[in-house]
mmCIF file of C-alpha atoms and ligand atoms in Angstrom:
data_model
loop_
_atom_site.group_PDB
_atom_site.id
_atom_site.type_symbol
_atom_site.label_atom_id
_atom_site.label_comp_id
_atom_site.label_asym_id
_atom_site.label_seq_id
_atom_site.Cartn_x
_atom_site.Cartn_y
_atom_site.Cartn_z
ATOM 1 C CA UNK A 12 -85.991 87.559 -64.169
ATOM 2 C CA UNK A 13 -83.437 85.309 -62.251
ATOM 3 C CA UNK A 14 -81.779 87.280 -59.381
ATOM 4 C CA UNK A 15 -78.541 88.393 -59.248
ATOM 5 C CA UNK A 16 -76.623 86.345 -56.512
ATOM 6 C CA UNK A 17 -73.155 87.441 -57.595
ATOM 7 C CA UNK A 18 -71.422 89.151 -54.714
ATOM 8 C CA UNK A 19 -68.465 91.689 -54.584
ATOM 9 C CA UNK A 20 -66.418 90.912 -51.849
ATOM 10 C CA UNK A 21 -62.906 91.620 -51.455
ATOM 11 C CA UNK A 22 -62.441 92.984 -54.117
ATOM 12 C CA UNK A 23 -63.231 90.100 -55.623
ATOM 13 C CA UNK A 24 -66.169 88.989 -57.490
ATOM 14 C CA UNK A 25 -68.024 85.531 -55.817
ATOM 15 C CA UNK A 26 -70.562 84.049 -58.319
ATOM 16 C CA UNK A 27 -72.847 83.450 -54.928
ATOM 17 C CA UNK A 28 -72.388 84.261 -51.375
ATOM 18 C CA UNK A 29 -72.530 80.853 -50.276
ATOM 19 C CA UNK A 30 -68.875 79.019 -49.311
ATOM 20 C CA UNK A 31 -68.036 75.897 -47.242
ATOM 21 C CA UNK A 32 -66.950 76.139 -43.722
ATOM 22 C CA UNK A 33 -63.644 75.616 -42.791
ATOM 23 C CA UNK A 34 -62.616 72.023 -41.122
ATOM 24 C CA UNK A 35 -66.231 70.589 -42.407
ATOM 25 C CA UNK A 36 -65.267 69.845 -46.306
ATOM 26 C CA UNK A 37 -62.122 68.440 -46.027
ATOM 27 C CA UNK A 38 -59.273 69.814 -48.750
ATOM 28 C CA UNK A 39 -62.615 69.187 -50.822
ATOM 29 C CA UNK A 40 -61.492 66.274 -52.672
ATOM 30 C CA UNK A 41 -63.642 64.035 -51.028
ATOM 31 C CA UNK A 42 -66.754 66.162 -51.798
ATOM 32 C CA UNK A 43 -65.718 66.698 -55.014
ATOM 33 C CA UNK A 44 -67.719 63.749 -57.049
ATOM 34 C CA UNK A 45 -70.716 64.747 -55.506
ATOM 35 C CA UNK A 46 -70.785 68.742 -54.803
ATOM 36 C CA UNK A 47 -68.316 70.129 -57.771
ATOM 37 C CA UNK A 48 -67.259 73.600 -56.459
ATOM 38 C CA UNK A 49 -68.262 75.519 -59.473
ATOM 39 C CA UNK A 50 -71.705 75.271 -57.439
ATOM 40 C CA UNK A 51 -70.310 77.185 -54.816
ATOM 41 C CA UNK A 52 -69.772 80.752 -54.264
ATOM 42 C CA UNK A 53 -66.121 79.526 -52.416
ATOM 43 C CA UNK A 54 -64.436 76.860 -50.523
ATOM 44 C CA UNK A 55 -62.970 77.449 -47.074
ATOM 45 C CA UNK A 56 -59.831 74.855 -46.463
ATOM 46 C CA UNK A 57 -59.460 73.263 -43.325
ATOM 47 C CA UNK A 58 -56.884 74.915 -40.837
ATOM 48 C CA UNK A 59 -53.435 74.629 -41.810
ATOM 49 C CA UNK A 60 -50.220 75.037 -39.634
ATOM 50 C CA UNK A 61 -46.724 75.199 -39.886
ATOM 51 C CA UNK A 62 -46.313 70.912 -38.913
ATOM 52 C CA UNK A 63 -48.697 68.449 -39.373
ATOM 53 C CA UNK A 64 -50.821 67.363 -36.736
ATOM 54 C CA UNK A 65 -52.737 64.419 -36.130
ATOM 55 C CA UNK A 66 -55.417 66.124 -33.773
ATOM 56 C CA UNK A 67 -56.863 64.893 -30.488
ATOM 57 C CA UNK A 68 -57.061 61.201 -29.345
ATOM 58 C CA UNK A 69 -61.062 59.658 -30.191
ATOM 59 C CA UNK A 70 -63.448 60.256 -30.081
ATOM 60 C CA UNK A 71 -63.445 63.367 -31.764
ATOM 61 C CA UNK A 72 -67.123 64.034 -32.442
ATOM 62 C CA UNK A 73 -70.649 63.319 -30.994
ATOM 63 C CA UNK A 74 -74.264 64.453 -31.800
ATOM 64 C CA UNK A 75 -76.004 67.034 -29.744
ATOM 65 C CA UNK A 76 -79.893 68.172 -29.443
ATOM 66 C CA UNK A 77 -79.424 70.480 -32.240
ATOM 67 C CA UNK A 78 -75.760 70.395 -33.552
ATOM 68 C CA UNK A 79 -72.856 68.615 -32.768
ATOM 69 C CA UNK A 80 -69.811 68.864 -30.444
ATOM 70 C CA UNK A 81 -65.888 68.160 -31.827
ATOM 71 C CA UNK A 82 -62.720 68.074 -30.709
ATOM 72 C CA UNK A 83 -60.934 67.611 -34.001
ATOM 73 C CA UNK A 84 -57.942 69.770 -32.439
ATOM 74 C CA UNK A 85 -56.724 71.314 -36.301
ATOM 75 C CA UNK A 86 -55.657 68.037 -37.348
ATOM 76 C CA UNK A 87 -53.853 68.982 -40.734
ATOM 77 C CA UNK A 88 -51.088 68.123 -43.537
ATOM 78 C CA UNK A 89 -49.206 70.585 -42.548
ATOM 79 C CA UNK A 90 -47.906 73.844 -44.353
ATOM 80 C CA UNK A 91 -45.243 72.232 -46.740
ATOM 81 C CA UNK A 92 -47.987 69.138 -47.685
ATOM 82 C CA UNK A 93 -50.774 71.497 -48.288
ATOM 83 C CA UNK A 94 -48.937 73.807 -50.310
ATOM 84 C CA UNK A 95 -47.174 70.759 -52.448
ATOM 85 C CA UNK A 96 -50.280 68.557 -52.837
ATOM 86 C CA UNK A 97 -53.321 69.688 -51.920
ATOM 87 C CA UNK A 98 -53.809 73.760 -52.303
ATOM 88 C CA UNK A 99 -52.653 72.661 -56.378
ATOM 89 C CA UNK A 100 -55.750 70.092 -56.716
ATOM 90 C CA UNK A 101 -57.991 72.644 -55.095
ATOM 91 C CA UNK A 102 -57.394 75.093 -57.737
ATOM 92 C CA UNK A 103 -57.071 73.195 -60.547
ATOM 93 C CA UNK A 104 -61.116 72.304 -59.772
ATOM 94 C CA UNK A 105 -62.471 75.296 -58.360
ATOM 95 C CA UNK A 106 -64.532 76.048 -61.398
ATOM 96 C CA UNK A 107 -64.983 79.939 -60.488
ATOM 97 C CA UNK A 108 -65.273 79.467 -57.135
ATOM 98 C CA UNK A 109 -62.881 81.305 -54.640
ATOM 99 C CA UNK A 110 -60.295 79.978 -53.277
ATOM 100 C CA UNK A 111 -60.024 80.881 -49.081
ATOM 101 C CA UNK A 112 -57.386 79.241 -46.963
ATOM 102 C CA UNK A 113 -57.600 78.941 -43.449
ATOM 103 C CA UNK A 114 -54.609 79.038 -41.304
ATOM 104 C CA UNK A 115 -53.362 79.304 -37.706
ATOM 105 C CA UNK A 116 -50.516 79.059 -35.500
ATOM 106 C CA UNK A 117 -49.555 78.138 -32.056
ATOM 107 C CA UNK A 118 -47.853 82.111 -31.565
ATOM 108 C CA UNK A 119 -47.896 85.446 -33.146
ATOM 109 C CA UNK A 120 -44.621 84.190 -35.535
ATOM 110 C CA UNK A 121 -45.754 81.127 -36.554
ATOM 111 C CA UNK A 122 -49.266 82.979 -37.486
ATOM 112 C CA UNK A 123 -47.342 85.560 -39.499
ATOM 113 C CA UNK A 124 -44.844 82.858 -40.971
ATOM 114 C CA UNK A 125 -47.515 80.294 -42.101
ATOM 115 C CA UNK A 126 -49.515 83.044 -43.900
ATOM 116 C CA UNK A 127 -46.093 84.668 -45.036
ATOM 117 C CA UNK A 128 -45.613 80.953 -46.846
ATOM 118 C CA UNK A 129 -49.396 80.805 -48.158
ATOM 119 C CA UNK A 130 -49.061 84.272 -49.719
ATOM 120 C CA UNK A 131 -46.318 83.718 -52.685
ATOM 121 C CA UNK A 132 -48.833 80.572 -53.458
ATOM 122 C CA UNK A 133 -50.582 80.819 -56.789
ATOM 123 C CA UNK A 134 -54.396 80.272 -56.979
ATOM 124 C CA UNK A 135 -55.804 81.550 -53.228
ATOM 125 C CA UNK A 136 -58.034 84.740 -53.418
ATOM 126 C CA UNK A 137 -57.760 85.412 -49.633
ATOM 127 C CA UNK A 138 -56.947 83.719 -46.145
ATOM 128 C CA UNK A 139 -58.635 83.010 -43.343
ATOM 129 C CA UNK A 140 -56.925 83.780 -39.834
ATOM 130 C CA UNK A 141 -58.644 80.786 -37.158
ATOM 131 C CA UNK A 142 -58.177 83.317 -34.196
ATOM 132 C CA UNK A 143 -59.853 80.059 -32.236
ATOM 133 C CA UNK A 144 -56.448 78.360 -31.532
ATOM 134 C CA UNK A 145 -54.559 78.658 -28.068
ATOM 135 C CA UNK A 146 -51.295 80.683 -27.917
ATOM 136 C CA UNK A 147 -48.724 78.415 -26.363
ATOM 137 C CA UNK A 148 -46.558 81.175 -24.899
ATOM 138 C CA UNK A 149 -49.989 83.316 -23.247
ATOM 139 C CA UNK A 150 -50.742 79.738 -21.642
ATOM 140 C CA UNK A 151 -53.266 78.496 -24.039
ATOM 141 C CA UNK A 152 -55.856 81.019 -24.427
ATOM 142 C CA UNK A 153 -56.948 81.413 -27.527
ATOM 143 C CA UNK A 154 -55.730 84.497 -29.524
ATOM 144 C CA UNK A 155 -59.250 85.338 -30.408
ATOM 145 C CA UNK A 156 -60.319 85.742 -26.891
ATOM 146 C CA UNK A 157 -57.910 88.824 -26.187
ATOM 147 C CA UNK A 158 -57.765 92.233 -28.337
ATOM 148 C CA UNK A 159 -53.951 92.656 -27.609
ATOM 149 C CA UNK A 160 -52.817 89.183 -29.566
ATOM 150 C CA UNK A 161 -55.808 89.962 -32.147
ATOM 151 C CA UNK A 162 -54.369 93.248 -33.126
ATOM 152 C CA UNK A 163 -50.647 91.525 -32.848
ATOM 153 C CA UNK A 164 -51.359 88.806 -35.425
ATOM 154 C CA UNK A 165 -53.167 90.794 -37.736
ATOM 155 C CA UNK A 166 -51.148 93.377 -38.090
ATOM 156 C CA UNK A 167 -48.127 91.346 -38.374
ATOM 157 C CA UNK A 168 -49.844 89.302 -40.962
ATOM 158 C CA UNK A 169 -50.645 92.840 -42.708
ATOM 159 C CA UNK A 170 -47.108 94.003 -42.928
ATOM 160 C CA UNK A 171 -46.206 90.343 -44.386
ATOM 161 C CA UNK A 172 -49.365 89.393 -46.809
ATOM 162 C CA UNK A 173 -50.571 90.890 -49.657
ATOM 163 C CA UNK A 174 -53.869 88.833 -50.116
ATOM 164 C CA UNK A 175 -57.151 89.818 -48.797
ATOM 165 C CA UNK A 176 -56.879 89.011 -44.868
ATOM 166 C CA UNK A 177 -60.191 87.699 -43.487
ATOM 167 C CA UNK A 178 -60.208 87.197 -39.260
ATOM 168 C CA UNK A 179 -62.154 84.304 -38.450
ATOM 169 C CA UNK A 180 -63.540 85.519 -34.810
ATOM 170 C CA UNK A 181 -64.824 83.067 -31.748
ATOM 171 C CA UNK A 182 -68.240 83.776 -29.913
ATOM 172 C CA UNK A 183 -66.650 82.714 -26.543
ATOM 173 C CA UNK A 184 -65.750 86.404 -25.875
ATOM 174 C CA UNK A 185 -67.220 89.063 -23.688
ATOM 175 C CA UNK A 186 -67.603 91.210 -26.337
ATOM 176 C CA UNK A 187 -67.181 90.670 -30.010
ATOM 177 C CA UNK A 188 -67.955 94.037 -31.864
ATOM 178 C CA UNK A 189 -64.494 95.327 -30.023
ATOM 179 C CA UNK A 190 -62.748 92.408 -31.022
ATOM 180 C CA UNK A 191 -63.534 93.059 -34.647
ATOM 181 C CA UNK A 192 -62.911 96.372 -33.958
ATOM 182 C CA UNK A 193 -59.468 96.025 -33.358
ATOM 183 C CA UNK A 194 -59.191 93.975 -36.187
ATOM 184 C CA UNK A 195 -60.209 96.306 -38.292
ATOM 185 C CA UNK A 196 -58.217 98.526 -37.016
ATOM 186 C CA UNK A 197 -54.950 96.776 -37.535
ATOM 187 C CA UNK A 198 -55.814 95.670 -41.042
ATOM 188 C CA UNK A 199 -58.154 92.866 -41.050
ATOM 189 C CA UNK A 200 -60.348 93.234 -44.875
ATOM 190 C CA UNK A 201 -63.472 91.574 -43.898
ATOM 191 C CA UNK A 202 -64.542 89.583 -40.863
ATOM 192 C CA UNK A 203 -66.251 86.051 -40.377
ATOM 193 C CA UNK A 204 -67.606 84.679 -37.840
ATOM 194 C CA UNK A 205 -68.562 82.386 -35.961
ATOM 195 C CA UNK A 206 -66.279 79.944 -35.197
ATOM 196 C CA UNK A 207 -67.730 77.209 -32.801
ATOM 197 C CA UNK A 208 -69.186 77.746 -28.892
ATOM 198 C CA UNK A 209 -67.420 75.525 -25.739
ATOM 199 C CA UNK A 210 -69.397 72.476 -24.882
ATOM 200 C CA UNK A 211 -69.363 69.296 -23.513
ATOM 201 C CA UNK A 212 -71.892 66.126 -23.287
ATOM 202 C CA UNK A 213 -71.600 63.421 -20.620
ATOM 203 C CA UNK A 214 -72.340 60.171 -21.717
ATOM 204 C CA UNK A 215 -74.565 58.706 -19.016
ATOM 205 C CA UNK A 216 -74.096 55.676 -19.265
ATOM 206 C CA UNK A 217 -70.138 55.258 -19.333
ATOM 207 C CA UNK A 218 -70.188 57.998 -16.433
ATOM 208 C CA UNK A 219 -67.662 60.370 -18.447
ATOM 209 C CA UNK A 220 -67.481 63.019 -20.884
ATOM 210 C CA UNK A 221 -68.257 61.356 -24.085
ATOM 211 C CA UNK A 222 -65.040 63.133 -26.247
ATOM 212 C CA UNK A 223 -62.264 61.935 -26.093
ATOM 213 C CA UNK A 224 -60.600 65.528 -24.758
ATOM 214 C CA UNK A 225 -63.352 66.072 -22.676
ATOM 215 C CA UNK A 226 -65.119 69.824 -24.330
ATOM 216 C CA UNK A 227 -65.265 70.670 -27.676
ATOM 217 C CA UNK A 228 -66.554 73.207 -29.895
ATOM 218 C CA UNK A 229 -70.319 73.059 -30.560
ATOM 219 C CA UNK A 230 -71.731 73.591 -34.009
ATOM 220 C CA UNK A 231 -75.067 73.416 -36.072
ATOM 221 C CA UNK A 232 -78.593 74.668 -35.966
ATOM 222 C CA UNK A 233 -77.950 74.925 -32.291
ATOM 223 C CA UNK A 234 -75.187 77.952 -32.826
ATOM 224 C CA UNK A 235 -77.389 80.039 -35.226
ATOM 225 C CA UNK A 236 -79.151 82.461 -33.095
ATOM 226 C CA UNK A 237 -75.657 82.841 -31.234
ATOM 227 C CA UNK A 238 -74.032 83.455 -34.640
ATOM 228 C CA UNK A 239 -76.910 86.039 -36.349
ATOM 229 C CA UNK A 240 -76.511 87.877 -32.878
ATOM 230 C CA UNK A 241 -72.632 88.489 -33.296
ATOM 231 C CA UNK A 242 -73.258 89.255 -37.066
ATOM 232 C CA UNK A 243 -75.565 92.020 -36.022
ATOM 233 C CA UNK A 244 -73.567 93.353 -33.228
ATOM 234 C CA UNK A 245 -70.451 93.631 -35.329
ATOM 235 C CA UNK A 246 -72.337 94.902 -38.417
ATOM 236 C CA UNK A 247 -74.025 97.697 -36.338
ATOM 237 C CA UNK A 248 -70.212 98.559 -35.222
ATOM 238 C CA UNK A 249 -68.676 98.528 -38.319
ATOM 239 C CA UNK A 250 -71.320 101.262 -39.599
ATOM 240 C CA UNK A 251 -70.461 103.002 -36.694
ATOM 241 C CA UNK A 252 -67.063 102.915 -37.245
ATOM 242 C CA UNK A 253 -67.905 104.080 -40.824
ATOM 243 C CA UNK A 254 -65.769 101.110 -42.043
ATOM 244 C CA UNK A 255 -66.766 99.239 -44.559
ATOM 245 C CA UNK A 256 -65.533 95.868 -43.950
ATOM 246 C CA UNK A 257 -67.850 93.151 -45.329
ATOM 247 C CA UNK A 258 -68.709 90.449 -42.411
ATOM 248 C CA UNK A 259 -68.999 86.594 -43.312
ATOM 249 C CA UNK A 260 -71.734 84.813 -41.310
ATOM 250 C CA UNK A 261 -71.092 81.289 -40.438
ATOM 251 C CA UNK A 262 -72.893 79.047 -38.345
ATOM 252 C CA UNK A 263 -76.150 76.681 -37.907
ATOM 253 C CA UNK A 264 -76.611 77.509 -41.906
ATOM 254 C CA UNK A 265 -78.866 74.513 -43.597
ATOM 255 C CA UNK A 266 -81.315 76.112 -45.627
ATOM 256 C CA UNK A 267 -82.030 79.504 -47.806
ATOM 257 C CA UNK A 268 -83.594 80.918 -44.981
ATOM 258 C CA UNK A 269 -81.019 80.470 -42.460
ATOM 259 C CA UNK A 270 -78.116 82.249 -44.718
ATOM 260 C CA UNK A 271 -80.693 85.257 -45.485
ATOM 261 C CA UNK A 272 -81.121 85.630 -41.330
ATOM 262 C CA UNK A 273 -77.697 86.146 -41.399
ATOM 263 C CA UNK A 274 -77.825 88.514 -44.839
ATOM 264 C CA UNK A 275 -80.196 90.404 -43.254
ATOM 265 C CA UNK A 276 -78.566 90.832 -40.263
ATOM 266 C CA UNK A 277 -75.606 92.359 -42.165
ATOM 267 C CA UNK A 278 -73.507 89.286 -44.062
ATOM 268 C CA UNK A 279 -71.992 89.796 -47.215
ATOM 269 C CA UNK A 280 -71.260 86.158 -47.399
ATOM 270 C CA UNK A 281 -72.048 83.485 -45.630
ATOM 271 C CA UNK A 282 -70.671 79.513 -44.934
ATOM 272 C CA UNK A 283 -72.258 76.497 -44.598
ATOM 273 C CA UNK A 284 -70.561 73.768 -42.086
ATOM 274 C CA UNK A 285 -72.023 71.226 -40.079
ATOM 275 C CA UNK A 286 -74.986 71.013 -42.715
ATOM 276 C CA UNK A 287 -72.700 69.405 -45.067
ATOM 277 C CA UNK A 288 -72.167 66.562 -42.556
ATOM 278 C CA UNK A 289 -75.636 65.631 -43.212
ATOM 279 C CA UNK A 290 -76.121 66.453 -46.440
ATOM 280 C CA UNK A 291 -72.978 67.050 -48.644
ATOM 281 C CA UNK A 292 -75.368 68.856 -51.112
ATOM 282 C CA UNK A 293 -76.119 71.250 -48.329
ATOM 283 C CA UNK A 294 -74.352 74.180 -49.590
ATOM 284 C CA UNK A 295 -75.357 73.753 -53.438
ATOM 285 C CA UNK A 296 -79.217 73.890 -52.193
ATOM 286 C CA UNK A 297 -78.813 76.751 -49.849
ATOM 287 C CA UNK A 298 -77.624 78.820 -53.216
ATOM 288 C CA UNK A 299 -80.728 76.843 -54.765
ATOM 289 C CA UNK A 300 -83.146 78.193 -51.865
ATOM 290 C CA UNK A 301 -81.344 81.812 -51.913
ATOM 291 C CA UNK A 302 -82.423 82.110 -55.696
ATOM 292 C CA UNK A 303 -85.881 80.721 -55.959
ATOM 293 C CA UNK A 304 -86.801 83.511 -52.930
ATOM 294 C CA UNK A 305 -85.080 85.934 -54.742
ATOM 295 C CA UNK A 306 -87.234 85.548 -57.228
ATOM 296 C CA UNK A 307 -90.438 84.639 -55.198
ATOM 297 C CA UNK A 308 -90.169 87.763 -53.373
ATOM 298 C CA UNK A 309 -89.145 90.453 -56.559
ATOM 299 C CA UNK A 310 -85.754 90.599 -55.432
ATOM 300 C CA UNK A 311 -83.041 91.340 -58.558
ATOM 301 C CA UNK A 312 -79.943 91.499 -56.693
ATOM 302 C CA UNK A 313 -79.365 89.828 -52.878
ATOM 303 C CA UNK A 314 -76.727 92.436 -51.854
ATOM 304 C CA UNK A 315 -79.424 94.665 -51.653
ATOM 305 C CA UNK A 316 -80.267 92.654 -48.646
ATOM 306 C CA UNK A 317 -77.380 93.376 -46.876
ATOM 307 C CA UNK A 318 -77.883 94.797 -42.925
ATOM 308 C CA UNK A 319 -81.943 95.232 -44.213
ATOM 309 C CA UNK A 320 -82.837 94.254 -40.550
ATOM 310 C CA UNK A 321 -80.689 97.296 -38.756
ATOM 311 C CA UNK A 322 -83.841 98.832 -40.503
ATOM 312 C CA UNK A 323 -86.696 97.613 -39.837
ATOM 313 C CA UNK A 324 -86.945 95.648 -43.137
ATOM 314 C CA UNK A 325 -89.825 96.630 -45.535
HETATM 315 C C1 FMN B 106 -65.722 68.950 -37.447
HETATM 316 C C2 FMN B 106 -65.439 70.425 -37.495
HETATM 317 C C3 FMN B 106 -64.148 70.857 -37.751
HETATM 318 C C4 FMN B 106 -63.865 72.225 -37.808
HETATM 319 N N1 FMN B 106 -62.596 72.632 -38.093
HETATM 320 C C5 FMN B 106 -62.331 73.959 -38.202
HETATM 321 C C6 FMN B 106 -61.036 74.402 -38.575
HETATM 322 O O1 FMN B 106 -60.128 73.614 -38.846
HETATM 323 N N2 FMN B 106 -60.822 75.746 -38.639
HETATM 324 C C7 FMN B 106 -61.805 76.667 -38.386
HETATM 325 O O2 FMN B 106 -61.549 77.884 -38.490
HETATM 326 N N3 FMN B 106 -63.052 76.276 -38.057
HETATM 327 C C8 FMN B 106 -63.331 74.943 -37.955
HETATM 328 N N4 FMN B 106 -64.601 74.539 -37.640
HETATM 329 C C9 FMN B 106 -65.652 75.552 -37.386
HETATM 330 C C10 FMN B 106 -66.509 75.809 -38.629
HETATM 331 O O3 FMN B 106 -65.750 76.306 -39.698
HETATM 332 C C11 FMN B 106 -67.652 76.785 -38.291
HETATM 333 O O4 FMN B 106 -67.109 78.021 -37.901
HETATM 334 C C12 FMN B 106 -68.559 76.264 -37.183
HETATM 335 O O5 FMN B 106 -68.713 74.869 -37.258
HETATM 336 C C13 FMN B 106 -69.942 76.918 -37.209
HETATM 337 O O6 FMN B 106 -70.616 76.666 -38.425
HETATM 338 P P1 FMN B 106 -71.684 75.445 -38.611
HETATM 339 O O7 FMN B 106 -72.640 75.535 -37.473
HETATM 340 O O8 FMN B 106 -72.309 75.702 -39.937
HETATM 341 O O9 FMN B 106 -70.879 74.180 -38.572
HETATM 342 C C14 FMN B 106 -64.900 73.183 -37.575
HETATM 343 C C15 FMN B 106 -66.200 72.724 -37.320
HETATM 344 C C16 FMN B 106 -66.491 71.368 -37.283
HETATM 345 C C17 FMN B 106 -67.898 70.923 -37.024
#
């Protein structure tokens, strides 16, 4: 018997629990030919904000031991462009998969006005909040990195947005099971994370750091212990909390295996980003993978994996 790897989530039914990263496919179109979405349990857009941006000066991304580093810096349509041309061409080809957009802003308003815009906009099944992006007015640190602008933006976006709210987190945090707990708390419906980890490489020979803005975020295999750690932590609060918020695991995810570490450790759902930048097929074989064990090891439905590992498995 094939196993069941249809996932409730959000209220919403995903046909797998496997979705594409945010920032690493694009506004999918260039995937598209190759990967059709209807593989895919979801698609994660790219970060959009109020204006366009064109991102940090070059270059914007180098190869680590294990991962990568980038300082992409949300480069984006924009909130009028996305909406106009490319949030219509993303639905119009989803083929069952969901629909997630991922947005941010610069302070609390223009958080709560960009998703305010994204809400009345037919075809999204839920948005992603980036928490990962500096607030201008706190002196650039990032919202995610302080509970008090965490709770602000999410529950302003809750009094303003009627679509499942999903806050991305960031691992650079002393502790990330109360950050999620205060997004919980002011209204957050499930949580995913991670985004990237602060890094830098210097290139040796030029005698500088080799990107372009000097740190950027690292990604990959690299951030996958980092992320099934913060999955875990949070999942064992949310039980505590007796909430029952689903968590989205993201980060280092390549293969079956990797997205059941983070199943196990208590995702619901899980994203696949870097891996697509070596293989654009990544995410279509990690469903692959996630079936034929399913079936290898007896299992009929893979949300009965869910948080196994808080218990000691079998
Ligand atoms: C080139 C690149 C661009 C990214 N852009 C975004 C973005 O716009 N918004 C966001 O929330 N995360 C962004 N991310 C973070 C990913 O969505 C993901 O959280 C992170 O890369 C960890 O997953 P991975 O190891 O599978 O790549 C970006 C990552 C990469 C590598």
């Amino acid at each position: 018997m094939a196993a069941r790897l249809t996932v409730d989530c959000l209220g919403l039914s995903f046909q797998n629990p496997v979705l594409v990263a945010s920032g690493t496919f694009g506004y999918g179109d260039e995937y598209y030919d190759i990967m059709p979405f209807s593989r895919l349990g979801g698609l994660v857009t790219k970060t959009v904000t109020a204006a366009p941006r064109q991102g940090n000066p070059p270059p914007r991304v180098v190869e680590t031991d294990s991962g990568m580093l980038n300082s992409i810096g949300l480069a984006n349509v924009g909130l009028e462009v996305f909406i106009r041309e490319k949030l219509p061409w993303i639905v119009q080809h989803a083929g069952g998969a969901r629909v997630v957009v991922n947005f941010a802003g610069f302070s609390v308003d223009e958080f709560i006005g960009v998703g305010a815009g994204l809400a009345g906009c037919r075809g999204i099944d839920a948005l992603e909040v980036n928490l990962g992006c500096p607030n201008v007015k706190a002196g650039s640190i990032h919202f995610g990195a302080d509970p008090a602008t965490v709770r602000e933006v999410i529950a302003g976006l809750r009094g303003e947005v009627g679509l499942p709210l999903v806050a991305k987190l960031t691992p650079n945090v002393a502790d990330i099971a109360a950050l999620a707990e205060v997004a919980v708390e002011a209204g957050a419906d499930a949580l995913s994370l991670i985004n990237t980890l602060p890094g830098m490489k210097i290139d040796v020979k030029k005698r500088k750091p080799a990107l372009g803005m000097a740190f950027g975020g690292l990604s990959g295999p690299a951030l996958r212990p980092v992320g099934v750690a913060c999955v875990y932590k949070v999942y064992r609060r949310l039980q505590e909390m007796g909430a029952g918020v689903p968590v989205i695991g993201i980060g280092g995810i390549a293969t079956g295996p990797d997205a059941l570490e983070y199943i196990l450790a208590g995702a619901r759902l899980v994203q696949v980003g870097t891996a697509s930048f070596v293989n654009p097929l990544a995410a279509g074989q990690v469903v692959a993978e996630l079936a034929a064990w399913c079936e290898n090891e007896g299992i009929g439905d893979l949300s009965e994996l869910v948080g196994v590992a808080h218990h000691g498995g079998n």
